[in-house]
PDB file of C-alpha atoms and ligand atoms in Angstrom:
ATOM      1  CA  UNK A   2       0.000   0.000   0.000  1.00  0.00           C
ATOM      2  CA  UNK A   3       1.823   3.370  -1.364  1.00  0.00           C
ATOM      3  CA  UNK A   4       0.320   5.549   1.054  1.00  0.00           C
ATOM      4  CA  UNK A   5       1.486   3.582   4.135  1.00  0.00           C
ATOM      5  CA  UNK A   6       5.172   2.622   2.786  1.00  0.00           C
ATOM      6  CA  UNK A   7       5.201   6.451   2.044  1.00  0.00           C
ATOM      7  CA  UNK A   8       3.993   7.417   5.294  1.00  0.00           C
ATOM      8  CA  UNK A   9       6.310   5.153   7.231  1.00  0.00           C
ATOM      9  CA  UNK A  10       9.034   6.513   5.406  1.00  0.00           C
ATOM     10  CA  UNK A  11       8.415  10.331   6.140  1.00  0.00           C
ATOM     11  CA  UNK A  12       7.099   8.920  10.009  1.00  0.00           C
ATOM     12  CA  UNK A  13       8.812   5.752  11.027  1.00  0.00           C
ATOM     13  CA  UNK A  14      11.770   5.937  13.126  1.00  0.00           C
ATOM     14  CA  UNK A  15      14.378   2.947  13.215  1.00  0.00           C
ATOM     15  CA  UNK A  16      14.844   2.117  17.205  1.00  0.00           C
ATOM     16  CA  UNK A  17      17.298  -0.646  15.632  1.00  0.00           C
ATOM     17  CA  UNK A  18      18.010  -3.295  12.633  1.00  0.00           C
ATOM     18  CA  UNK A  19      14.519  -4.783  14.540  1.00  0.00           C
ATOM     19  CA  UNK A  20      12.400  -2.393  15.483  1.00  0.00           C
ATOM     20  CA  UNK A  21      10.477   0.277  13.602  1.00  0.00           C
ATOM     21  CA  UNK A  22       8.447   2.902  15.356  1.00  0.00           C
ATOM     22  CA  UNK A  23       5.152   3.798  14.447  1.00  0.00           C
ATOM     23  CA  UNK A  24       3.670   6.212  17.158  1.00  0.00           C
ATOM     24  CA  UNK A  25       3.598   8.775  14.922  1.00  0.00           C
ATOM     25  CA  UNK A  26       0.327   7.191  13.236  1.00  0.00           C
ATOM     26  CA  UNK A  27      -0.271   3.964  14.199  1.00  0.00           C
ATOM     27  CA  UNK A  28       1.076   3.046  17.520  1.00  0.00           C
ATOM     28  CA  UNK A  29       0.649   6.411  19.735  1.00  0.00           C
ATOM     29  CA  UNK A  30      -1.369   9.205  17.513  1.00  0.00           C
ATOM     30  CA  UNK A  31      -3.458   7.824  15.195  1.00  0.00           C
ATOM     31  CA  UNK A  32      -3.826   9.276  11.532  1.00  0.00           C
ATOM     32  CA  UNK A  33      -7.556   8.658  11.082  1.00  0.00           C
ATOM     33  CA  UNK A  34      -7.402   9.147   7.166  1.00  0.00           C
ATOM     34  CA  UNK A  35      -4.641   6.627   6.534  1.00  0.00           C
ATOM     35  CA  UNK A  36      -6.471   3.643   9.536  1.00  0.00           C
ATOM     36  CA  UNK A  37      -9.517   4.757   7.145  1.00  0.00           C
ATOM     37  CA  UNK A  38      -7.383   3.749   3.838  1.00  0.00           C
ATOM     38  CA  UNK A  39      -6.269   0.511   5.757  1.00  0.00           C
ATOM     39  CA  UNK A  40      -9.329  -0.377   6.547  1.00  0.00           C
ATOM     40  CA  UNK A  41     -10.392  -0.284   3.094  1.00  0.00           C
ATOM     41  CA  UNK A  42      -7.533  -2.395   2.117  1.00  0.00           C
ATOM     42  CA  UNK A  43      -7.671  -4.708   4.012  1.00  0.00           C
ATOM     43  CA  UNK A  44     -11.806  -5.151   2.986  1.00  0.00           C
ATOM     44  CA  UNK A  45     -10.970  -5.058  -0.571  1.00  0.00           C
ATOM     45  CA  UNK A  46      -8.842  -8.119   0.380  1.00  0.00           C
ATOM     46  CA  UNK A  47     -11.006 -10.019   2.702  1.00  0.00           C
ATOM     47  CA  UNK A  48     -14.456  -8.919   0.738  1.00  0.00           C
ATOM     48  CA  UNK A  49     -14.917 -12.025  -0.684  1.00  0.00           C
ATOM     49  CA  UNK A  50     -14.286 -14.030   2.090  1.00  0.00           C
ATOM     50  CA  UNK A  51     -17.112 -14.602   4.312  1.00  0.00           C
ATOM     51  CA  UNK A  52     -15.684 -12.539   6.910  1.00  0.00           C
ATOM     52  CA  UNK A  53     -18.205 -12.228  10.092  1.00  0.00           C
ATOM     53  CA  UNK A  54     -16.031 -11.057  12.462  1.00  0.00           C
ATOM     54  CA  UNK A  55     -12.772  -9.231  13.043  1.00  0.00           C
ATOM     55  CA  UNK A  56     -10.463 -10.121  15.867  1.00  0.00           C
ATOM     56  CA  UNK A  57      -7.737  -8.325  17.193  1.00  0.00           C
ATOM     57  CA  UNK A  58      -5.731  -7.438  20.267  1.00  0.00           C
ATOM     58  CA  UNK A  59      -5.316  -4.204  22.317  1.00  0.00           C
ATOM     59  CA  UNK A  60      -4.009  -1.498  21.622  1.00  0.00           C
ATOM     60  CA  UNK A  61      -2.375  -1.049  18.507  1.00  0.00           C
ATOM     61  CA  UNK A  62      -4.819  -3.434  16.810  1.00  0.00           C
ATOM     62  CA  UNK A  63      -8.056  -2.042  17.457  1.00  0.00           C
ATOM     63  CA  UNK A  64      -7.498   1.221  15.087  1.00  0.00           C
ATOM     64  CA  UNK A  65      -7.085  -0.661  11.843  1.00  0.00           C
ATOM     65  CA  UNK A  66      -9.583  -2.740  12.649  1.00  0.00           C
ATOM     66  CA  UNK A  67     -12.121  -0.915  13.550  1.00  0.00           C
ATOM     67  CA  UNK A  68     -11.551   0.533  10.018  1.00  0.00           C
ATOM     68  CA  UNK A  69     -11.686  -3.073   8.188  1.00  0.00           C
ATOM     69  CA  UNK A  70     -14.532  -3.670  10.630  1.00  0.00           C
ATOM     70  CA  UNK A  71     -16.398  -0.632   9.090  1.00  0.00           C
ATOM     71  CA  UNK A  72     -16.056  -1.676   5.689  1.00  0.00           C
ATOM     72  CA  UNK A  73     -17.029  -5.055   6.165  1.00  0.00           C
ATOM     73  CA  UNK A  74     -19.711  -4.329   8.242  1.00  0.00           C
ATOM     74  CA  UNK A  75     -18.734  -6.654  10.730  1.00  0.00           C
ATOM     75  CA  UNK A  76     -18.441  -6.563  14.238  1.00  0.00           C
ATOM     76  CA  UNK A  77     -14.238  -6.422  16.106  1.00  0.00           C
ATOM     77  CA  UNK A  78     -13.335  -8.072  19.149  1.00  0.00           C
ATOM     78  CA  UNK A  79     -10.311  -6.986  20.516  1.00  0.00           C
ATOM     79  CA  UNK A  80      -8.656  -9.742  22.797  1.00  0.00           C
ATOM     80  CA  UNK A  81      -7.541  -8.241  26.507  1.00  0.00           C
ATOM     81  CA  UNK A  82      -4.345  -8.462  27.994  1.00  0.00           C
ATOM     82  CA  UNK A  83      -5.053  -7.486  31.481  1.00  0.00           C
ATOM     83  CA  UNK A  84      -8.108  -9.412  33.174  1.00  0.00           C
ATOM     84  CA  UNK A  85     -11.048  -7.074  33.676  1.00  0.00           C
ATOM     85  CA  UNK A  86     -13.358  -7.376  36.607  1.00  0.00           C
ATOM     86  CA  UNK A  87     -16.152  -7.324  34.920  1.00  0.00           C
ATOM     87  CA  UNK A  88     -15.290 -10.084  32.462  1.00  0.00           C
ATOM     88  CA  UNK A  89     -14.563 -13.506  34.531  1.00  0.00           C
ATOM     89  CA  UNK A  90     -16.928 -15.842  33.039  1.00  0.00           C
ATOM     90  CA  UNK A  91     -15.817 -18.168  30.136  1.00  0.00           C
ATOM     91  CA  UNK A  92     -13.214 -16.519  28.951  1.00  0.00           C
ATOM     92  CA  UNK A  93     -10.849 -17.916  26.169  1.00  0.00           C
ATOM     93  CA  UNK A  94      -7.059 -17.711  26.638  1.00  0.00           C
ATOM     94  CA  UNK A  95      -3.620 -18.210  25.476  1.00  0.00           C
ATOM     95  CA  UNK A  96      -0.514 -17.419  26.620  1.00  0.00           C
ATOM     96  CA  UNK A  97       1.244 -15.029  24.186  1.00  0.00           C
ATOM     97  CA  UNK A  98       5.168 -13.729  24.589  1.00  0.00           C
ATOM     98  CA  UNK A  99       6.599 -10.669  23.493  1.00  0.00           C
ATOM     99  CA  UNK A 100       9.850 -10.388  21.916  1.00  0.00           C
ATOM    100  CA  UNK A 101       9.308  -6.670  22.406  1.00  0.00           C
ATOM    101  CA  UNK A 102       8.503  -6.006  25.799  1.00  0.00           C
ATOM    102  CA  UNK A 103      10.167  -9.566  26.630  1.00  0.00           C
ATOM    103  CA  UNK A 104       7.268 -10.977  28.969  1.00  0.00           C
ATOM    104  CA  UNK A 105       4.616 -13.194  28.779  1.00  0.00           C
ATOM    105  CA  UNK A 106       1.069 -12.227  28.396  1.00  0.00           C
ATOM    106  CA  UNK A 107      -2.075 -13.931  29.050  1.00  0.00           C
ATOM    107  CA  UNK A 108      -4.633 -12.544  25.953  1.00  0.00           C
ATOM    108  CA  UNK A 109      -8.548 -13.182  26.510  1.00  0.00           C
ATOM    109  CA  UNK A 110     -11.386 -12.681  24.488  1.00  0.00           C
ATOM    110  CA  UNK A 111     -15.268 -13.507  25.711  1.00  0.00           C
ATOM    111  CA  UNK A 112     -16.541 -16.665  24.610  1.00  0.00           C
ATOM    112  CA  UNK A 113     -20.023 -14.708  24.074  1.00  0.00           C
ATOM    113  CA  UNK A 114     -18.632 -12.366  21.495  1.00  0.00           C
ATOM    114  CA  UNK A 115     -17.268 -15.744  19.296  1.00  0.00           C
ATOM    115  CA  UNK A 116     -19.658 -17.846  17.443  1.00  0.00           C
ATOM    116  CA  UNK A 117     -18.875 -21.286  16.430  1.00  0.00           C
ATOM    117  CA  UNK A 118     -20.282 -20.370  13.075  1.00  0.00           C
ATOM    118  CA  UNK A 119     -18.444 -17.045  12.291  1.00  0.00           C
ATOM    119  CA  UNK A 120     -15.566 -16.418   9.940  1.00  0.00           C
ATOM    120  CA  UNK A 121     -12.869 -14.608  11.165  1.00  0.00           C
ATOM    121  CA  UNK A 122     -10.547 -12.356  10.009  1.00  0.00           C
ATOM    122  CA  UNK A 123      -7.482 -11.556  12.695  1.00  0.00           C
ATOM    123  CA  UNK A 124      -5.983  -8.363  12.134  1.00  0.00           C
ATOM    124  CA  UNK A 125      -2.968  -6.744  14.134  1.00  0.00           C
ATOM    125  CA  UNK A 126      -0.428  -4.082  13.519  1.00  0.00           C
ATOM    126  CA  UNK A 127       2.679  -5.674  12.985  1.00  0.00           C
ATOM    127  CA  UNK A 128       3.752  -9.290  12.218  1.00  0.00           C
ATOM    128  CA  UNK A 129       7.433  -9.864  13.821  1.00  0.00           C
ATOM    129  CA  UNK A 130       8.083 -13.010  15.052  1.00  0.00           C
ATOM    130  CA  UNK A 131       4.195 -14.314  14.937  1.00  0.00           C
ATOM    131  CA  UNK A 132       3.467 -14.662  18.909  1.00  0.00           C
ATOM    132  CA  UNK A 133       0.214 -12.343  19.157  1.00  0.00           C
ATOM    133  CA  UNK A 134      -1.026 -13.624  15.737  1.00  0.00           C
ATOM    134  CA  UNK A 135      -0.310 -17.408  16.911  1.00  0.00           C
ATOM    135  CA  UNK A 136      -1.966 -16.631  20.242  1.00  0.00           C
ATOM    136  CA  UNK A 137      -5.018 -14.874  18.479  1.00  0.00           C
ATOM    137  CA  UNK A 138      -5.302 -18.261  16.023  1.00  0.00           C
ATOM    138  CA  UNK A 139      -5.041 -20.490  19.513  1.00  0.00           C
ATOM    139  CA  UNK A 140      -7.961 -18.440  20.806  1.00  0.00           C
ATOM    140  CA  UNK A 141     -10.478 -18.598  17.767  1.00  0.00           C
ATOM    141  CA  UNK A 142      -9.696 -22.452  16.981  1.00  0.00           C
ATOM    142  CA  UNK A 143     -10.778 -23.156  20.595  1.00  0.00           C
ATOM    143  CA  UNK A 144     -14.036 -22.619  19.170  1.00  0.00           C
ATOM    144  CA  UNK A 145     -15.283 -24.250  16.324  1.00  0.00           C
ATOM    145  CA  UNK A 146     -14.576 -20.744  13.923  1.00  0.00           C
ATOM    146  CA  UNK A 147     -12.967 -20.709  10.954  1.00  0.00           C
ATOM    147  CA  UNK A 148      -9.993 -18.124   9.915  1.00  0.00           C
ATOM    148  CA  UNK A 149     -10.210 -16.468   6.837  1.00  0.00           C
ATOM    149  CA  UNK A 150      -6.739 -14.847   7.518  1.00  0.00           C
ATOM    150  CA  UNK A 151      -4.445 -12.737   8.618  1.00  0.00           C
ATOM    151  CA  UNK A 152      -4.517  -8.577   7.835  1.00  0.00           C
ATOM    152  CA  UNK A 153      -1.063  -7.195   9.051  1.00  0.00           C
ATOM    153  CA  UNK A 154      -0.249  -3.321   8.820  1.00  0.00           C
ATOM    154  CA  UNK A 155       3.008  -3.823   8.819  1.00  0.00           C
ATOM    155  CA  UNK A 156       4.803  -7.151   8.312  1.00  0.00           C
ATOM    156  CA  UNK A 157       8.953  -7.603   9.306  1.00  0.00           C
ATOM    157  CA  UNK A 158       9.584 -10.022   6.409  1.00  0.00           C
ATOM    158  CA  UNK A 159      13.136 -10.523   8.006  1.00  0.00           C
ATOM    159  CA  UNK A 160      11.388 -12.335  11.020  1.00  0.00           C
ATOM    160  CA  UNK A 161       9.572 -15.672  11.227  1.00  0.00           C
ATOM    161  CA  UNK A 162       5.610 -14.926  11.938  1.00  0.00           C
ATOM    162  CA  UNK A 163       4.620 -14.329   8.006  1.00  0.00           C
ATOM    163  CA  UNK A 164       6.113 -17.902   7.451  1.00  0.00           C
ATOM    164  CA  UNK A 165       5.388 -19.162  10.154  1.00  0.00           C
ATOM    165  CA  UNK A 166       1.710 -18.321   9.497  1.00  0.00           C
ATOM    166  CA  UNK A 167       2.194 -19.092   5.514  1.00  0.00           C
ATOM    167  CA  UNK A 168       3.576 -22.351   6.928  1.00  0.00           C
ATOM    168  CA  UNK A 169       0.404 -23.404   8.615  1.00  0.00           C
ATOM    169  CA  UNK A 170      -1.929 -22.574   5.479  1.00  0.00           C
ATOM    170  CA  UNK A 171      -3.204 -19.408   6.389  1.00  0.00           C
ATOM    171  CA  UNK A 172      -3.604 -16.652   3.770  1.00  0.00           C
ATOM    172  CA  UNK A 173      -1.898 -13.426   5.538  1.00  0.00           C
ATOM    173  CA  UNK A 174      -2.426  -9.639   3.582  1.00  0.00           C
ATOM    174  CA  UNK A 175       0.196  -7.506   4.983  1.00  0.00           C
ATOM    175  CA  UNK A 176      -0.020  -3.841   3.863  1.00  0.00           C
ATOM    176  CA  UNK A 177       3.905  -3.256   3.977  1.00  0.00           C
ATOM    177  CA  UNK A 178       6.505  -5.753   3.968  1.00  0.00           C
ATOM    178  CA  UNK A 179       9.692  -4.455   5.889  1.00  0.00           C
ATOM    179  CA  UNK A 180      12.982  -6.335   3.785  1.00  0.00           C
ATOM    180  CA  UNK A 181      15.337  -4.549   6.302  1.00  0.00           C
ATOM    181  CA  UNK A 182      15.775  -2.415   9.049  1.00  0.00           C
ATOM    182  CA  UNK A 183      19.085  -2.249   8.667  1.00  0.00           C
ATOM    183  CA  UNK A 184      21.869   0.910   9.040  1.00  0.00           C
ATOM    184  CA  UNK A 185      18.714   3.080  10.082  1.00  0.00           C
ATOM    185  CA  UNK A 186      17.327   3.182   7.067  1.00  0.00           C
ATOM    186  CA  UNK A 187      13.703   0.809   6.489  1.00  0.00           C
ATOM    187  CA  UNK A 188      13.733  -1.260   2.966  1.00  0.00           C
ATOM    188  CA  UNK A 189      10.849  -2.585   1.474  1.00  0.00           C
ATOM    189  CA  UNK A 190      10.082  -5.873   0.150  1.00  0.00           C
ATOM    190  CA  UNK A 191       8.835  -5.477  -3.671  1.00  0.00           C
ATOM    191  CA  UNK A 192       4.764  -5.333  -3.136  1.00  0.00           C
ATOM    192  CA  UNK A 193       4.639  -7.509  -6.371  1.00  0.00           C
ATOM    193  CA  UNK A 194       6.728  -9.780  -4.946  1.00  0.00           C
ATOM    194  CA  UNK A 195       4.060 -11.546  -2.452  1.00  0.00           C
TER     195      UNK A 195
HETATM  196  P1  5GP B 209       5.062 -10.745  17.310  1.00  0.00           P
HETATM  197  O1  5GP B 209       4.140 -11.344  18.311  1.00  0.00           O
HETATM  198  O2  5GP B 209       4.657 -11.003  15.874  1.00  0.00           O
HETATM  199  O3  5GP B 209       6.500 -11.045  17.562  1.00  0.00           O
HETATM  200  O4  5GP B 209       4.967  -9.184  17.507  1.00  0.00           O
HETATM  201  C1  5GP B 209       3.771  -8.545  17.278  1.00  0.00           C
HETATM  202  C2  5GP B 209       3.497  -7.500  18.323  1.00  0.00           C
HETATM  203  O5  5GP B 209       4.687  -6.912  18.853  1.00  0.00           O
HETATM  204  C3  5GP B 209       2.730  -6.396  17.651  1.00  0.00           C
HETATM  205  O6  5GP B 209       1.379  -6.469  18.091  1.00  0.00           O
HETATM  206  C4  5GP B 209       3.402  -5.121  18.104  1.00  0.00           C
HETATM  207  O7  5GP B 209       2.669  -4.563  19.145  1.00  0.00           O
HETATM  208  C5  5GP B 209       4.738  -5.524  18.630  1.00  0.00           C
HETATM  209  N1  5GP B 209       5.872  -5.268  17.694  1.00  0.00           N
HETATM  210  C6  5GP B 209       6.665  -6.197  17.110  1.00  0.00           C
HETATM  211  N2  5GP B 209       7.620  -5.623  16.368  1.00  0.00           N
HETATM  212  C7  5GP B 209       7.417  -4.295  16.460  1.00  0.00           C
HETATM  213  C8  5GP B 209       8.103  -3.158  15.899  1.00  0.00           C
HETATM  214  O8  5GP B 209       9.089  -3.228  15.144  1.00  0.00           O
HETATM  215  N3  5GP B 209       7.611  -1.936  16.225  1.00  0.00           N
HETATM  216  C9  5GP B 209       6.532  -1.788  17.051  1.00  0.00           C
HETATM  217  N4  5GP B 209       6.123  -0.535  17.282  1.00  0.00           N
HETATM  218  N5  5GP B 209       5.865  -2.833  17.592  1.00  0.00           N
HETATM  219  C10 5GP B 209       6.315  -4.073  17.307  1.00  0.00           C
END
Protein backbone atom coordinates (compact mmCIF):
# COMPACT_ATOMS: atom_id res chain seq x y z
CA UNK A 1 0.00 0.00 0.00
CA UNK A 2 1.82 3.37 -1.36
CA UNK A 3 0.32 5.55 1.05
CA UNK A 4 1.49 3.58 4.13
CA UNK A 5 5.17 2.62 2.79
CA UNK A 6 5.20 6.45 2.04
CA UNK A 7 3.99 7.42 5.29
CA UNK A 8 6.31 5.15 7.23
CA UNK A 9 9.03 6.51 5.41
CA UNK A 10 8.41 10.33 6.14
CA UNK A 11 7.10 8.92 10.01
CA UNK A 12 8.81 5.75 11.03
CA UNK A 13 11.77 5.94 13.13
CA UNK A 14 14.38 2.95 13.21
CA UNK A 15 14.84 2.12 17.20
CA UNK A 16 17.30 -0.65 15.63
CA UNK A 17 18.01 -3.30 12.63
CA UNK A 18 14.52 -4.78 14.54
CA UNK A 19 12.40 -2.39 15.48
CA UNK A 20 10.48 0.28 13.60
CA UNK A 21 8.45 2.90 15.36
CA UNK A 22 5.15 3.80 14.45
CA UNK A 23 3.67 6.21 17.16
CA UNK A 24 3.60 8.77 14.92
CA UNK A 25 0.33 7.19 13.24
CA UNK A 26 -0.27 3.96 14.20
CA UNK A 27 1.08 3.05 17.52
CA UNK A 28 0.65 6.41 19.73
CA UNK A 29 -1.37 9.21 17.51
CA UNK A 30 -3.46 7.82 15.19
CA UNK A 31 -3.83 9.28 11.53
CA UNK A 32 -7.56 8.66 11.08
CA UNK A 33 -7.40 9.15 7.17
CA UNK A 34 -4.64 6.63 6.53
CA UNK A 35 -6.47 3.64 9.54
CA UNK A 36 -9.52 4.76 7.15
CA UNK A 37 -7.38 3.75 3.84
CA UNK A 38 -6.27 0.51 5.76
CA UNK A 39 -9.33 -0.38 6.55
CA UNK A 40 -10.39 -0.28 3.09
CA UNK A 41 -7.53 -2.39 2.12
CA UNK A 42 -7.67 -4.71 4.01
CA UNK A 43 -11.81 -5.15 2.99
CA UNK A 44 -10.97 -5.06 -0.57
CA UNK A 45 -8.84 -8.12 0.38
CA UNK A 46 -11.01 -10.02 2.70
CA UNK A 47 -14.46 -8.92 0.74
CA UNK A 48 -14.92 -12.02 -0.68
CA UNK A 49 -14.29 -14.03 2.09
CA UNK A 50 -17.11 -14.60 4.31
CA UNK A 51 -15.68 -12.54 6.91
CA UNK A 52 -18.21 -12.23 10.09
CA UNK A 53 -16.03 -11.06 12.46
CA UNK A 54 -12.77 -9.23 13.04
CA UNK A 55 -10.46 -10.12 15.87
CA UNK A 56 -7.74 -8.33 17.19
CA UNK A 57 -5.73 -7.44 20.27
CA UNK A 58 -5.32 -4.20 22.32
CA UNK A 59 -4.01 -1.50 21.62
CA UNK A 60 -2.38 -1.05 18.51
CA UNK A 61 -4.82 -3.43 16.81
CA UNK A 62 -8.06 -2.04 17.46
CA UNK A 63 -7.50 1.22 15.09
CA UNK A 64 -7.09 -0.66 11.84
CA UNK A 65 -9.58 -2.74 12.65
CA UNK A 66 -12.12 -0.92 13.55
CA UNK A 67 -11.55 0.53 10.02
CA UNK A 68 -11.69 -3.07 8.19
CA UNK A 69 -14.53 -3.67 10.63
CA UNK A 70 -16.40 -0.63 9.09
CA UNK A 71 -16.06 -1.68 5.69
CA UNK A 72 -17.03 -5.06 6.17
CA UNK A 73 -19.71 -4.33 8.24
CA UNK A 74 -18.73 -6.65 10.73
CA UNK A 75 -18.44 -6.56 14.24
CA UNK A 76 -14.24 -6.42 16.11
CA UNK A 77 -13.34 -8.07 19.15
CA UNK A 78 -10.31 -6.99 20.52
CA UNK A 79 -8.66 -9.74 22.80
CA UNK A 80 -7.54 -8.24 26.51
CA UNK A 81 -4.35 -8.46 27.99
CA UNK A 82 -5.05 -7.49 31.48
CA UNK A 83 -8.11 -9.41 33.17
CA UNK A 84 -11.05 -7.07 33.68
CA UNK A 85 -13.36 -7.38 36.61
CA UNK A 86 -16.15 -7.32 34.92
CA UNK A 87 -15.29 -10.08 32.46
CA UNK A 88 -14.56 -13.51 34.53
CA UNK A 89 -16.93 -15.84 33.04
CA UNK A 90 -15.82 -18.17 30.14
CA UNK A 91 -13.21 -16.52 28.95
CA UNK A 92 -10.85 -17.92 26.17
CA UNK A 93 -7.06 -17.71 26.64
CA UNK A 94 -3.62 -18.21 25.48
CA UNK A 95 -0.51 -17.42 26.62
CA UNK A 96 1.24 -15.03 24.19
CA UNK A 97 5.17 -13.73 24.59
CA UNK A 98 6.60 -10.67 23.49
CA UNK A 99 9.85 -10.39 21.92
CA UNK A 100 9.31 -6.67 22.41
CA UNK A 101 8.50 -6.01 25.80
CA UNK A 102 10.17 -9.57 26.63
CA UNK A 103 7.27 -10.98 28.97
CA UNK A 104 4.62 -13.19 28.78
CA UNK A 105 1.07 -12.23 28.40
CA UNK A 106 -2.07 -13.93 29.05
CA UNK A 107 -4.63 -12.54 25.95
CA UNK A 108 -8.55 -13.18 26.51
CA UNK A 109 -11.39 -12.68 24.49
CA UNK A 110 -15.27 -13.51 25.71
CA UNK A 111 -16.54 -16.67 24.61
CA UNK A 112 -20.02 -14.71 24.07
CA UNK A 113 -18.63 -12.37 21.50
CA UNK A 114 -17.27 -15.74 19.30
CA UNK A 115 -19.66 -17.85 17.44
CA UNK A 116 -18.88 -21.29 16.43
CA UNK A 117 -20.28 -20.37 13.07
CA UNK A 118 -18.44 -17.05 12.29
CA UNK A 119 -15.57 -16.42 9.94
CA UNK A 120 -12.87 -14.61 11.16
CA UNK A 121 -10.55 -12.36 10.01
CA UNK A 122 -7.48 -11.56 12.69
CA UNK A 123 -5.98 -8.36 12.13
CA UNK A 124 -2.97 -6.74 14.13
CA UNK A 125 -0.43 -4.08 13.52
CA UNK A 126 2.68 -5.67 12.99
CA UNK A 127 3.75 -9.29 12.22
CA UNK A 128 7.43 -9.86 13.82
CA UNK A 129 8.08 -13.01 15.05
CA UNK A 130 4.20 -14.31 14.94
CA UNK A 131 3.47 -14.66 18.91
CA UNK A 132 0.21 -12.34 19.16
CA UNK A 133 -1.03 -13.62 15.74
CA UNK A 134 -0.31 -17.41 16.91
CA UNK A 135 -1.97 -16.63 20.24
CA UNK A 136 -5.02 -14.87 18.48
CA UNK A 137 -5.30 -18.26 16.02
CA UNK A 138 -5.04 -20.49 19.51
CA UNK A 139 -7.96 -18.44 20.81
CA UNK A 140 -10.48 -18.60 17.77
CA UNK A 141 -9.70 -22.45 16.98
CA UNK A 142 -10.78 -23.16 20.59
CA UNK A 143 -14.04 -22.62 19.17
CA UNK A 144 -15.28 -24.25 16.32
CA UNK A 145 -14.58 -20.74 13.92
CA UNK A 146 -12.97 -20.71 10.95
CA UNK A 147 -9.99 -18.12 9.92
CA UNK A 148 -10.21 -16.47 6.84
CA UNK A 149 -6.74 -14.85 7.52
CA UNK A 150 -4.44 -12.74 8.62
CA UNK A 151 -4.52 -8.58 7.83
CA UNK A 152 -1.06 -7.20 9.05
CA UNK A 153 -0.25 -3.32 8.82
CA UNK A 154 3.01 -3.82 8.82
CA UNK A 155 4.80 -7.15 8.31
CA UNK A 156 8.95 -7.60 9.31
CA UNK A 157 9.58 -10.02 6.41
CA UNK A 158 13.14 -10.52 8.01
CA UNK A 159 11.39 -12.33 11.02
CA UNK A 160 9.57 -15.67 11.23
CA UNK A 161 5.61 -14.93 11.94
CA UNK A 162 4.62 -14.33 8.01
CA UNK A 163 6.11 -17.90 7.45
CA UNK A 164 5.39 -19.16 10.15
CA UNK A 165 1.71 -18.32 9.50
CA UNK A 166 2.19 -19.09 5.51
CA UNK A 167 3.58 -22.35 6.93
CA UNK A 168 0.40 -23.40 8.62
CA UNK A 169 -1.93 -22.57 5.48
CA UNK A 170 -3.20 -19.41 6.39
CA UNK A 171 -3.60 -16.65 3.77
CA UNK A 172 -1.90 -13.43 5.54
CA UNK A 173 -2.43 -9.64 3.58
CA UNK A 174 0.20 -7.51 4.98
CA UNK A 175 -0.02 -3.84 3.86
CA UNK A 176 3.91 -3.26 3.98
CA UNK A 177 6.50 -5.75 3.97
CA UNK A 178 9.69 -4.46 5.89
CA UNK A 179 12.98 -6.33 3.78
CA UNK A 180 15.34 -4.55 6.30
CA UNK A 181 15.77 -2.41 9.05
CA UNK A 182 19.08 -2.25 8.67
CA UNK A 183 21.87 0.91 9.04
CA UNK A 184 18.71 3.08 10.08
CA UNK A 185 17.33 3.18 7.07
CA UNK A 186 13.70 0.81 6.49
CA UNK A 187 13.73 -1.26 2.97
CA UNK A 188 10.85 -2.59 1.47
CA UNK A 189 10.08 -5.87 0.15
CA UNK A 190 8.84 -5.48 -3.67
CA UNK A 191 4.76 -5.33 -3.14
CA UNK A 192 4.64 -7.51 -6.37
CA UNK A 193 6.73 -9.78 -4.95
CA UNK A 194 4.06 -11.55 -2.45
P1 LIG B 1 5.06 -10.74 17.31
O1 LIG B 1 4.14 -11.34 18.31
O2 LIG B 1 4.66 -11.00 15.87
O3 LIG B 1 6.50 -11.04 17.56
O4 LIG B 1 4.97 -9.18 17.51
C1 LIG B 1 3.77 -8.54 17.28
C2 LIG B 1 3.50 -7.50 18.32
O5 LIG B 1 4.69 -6.91 18.85
C3 LIG B 1 2.73 -6.40 17.65
O6 LIG B 1 1.38 -6.47 18.09
C4 LIG B 1 3.40 -5.12 18.10
O7 LIG B 1 2.67 -4.56 19.14
C5 LIG B 1 4.74 -5.52 18.63
N1 LIG B 1 5.87 -5.27 17.69
C6 LIG B 1 6.66 -6.20 17.11
N2 LIG B 1 7.62 -5.62 16.37
C7 LIG B 1 7.42 -4.29 16.46
C8 LIG B 1 8.10 -3.16 15.90
O8 LIG B 1 9.09 -3.23 15.14
N3 LIG B 1 7.61 -1.94 16.22
C9 LIG B 1 6.53 -1.79 17.05
N4 LIG B 1 6.12 -0.53 17.28
N5 LIG B 1 5.86 -2.83 17.59
C10 LIG B 1 6.31 -4.07 17.31
Amino acid sequence: MEQLRKKIKTDGSVLSSSILKVDAFLNHQIDPQLMNNIGLEFAKEFSESGVTKIVTIESSGIAPAVMAGLHLHVPVVFARKQKSLTLVNDLITASVYSFTKKESNEISVSRKFLNDNDTVLIIDDFLANGQAALGLEEIVSKTKASIAGFGIVIEKGFQDGGRLLREKGYRVESLAVIHSLENGSVEFENAEER
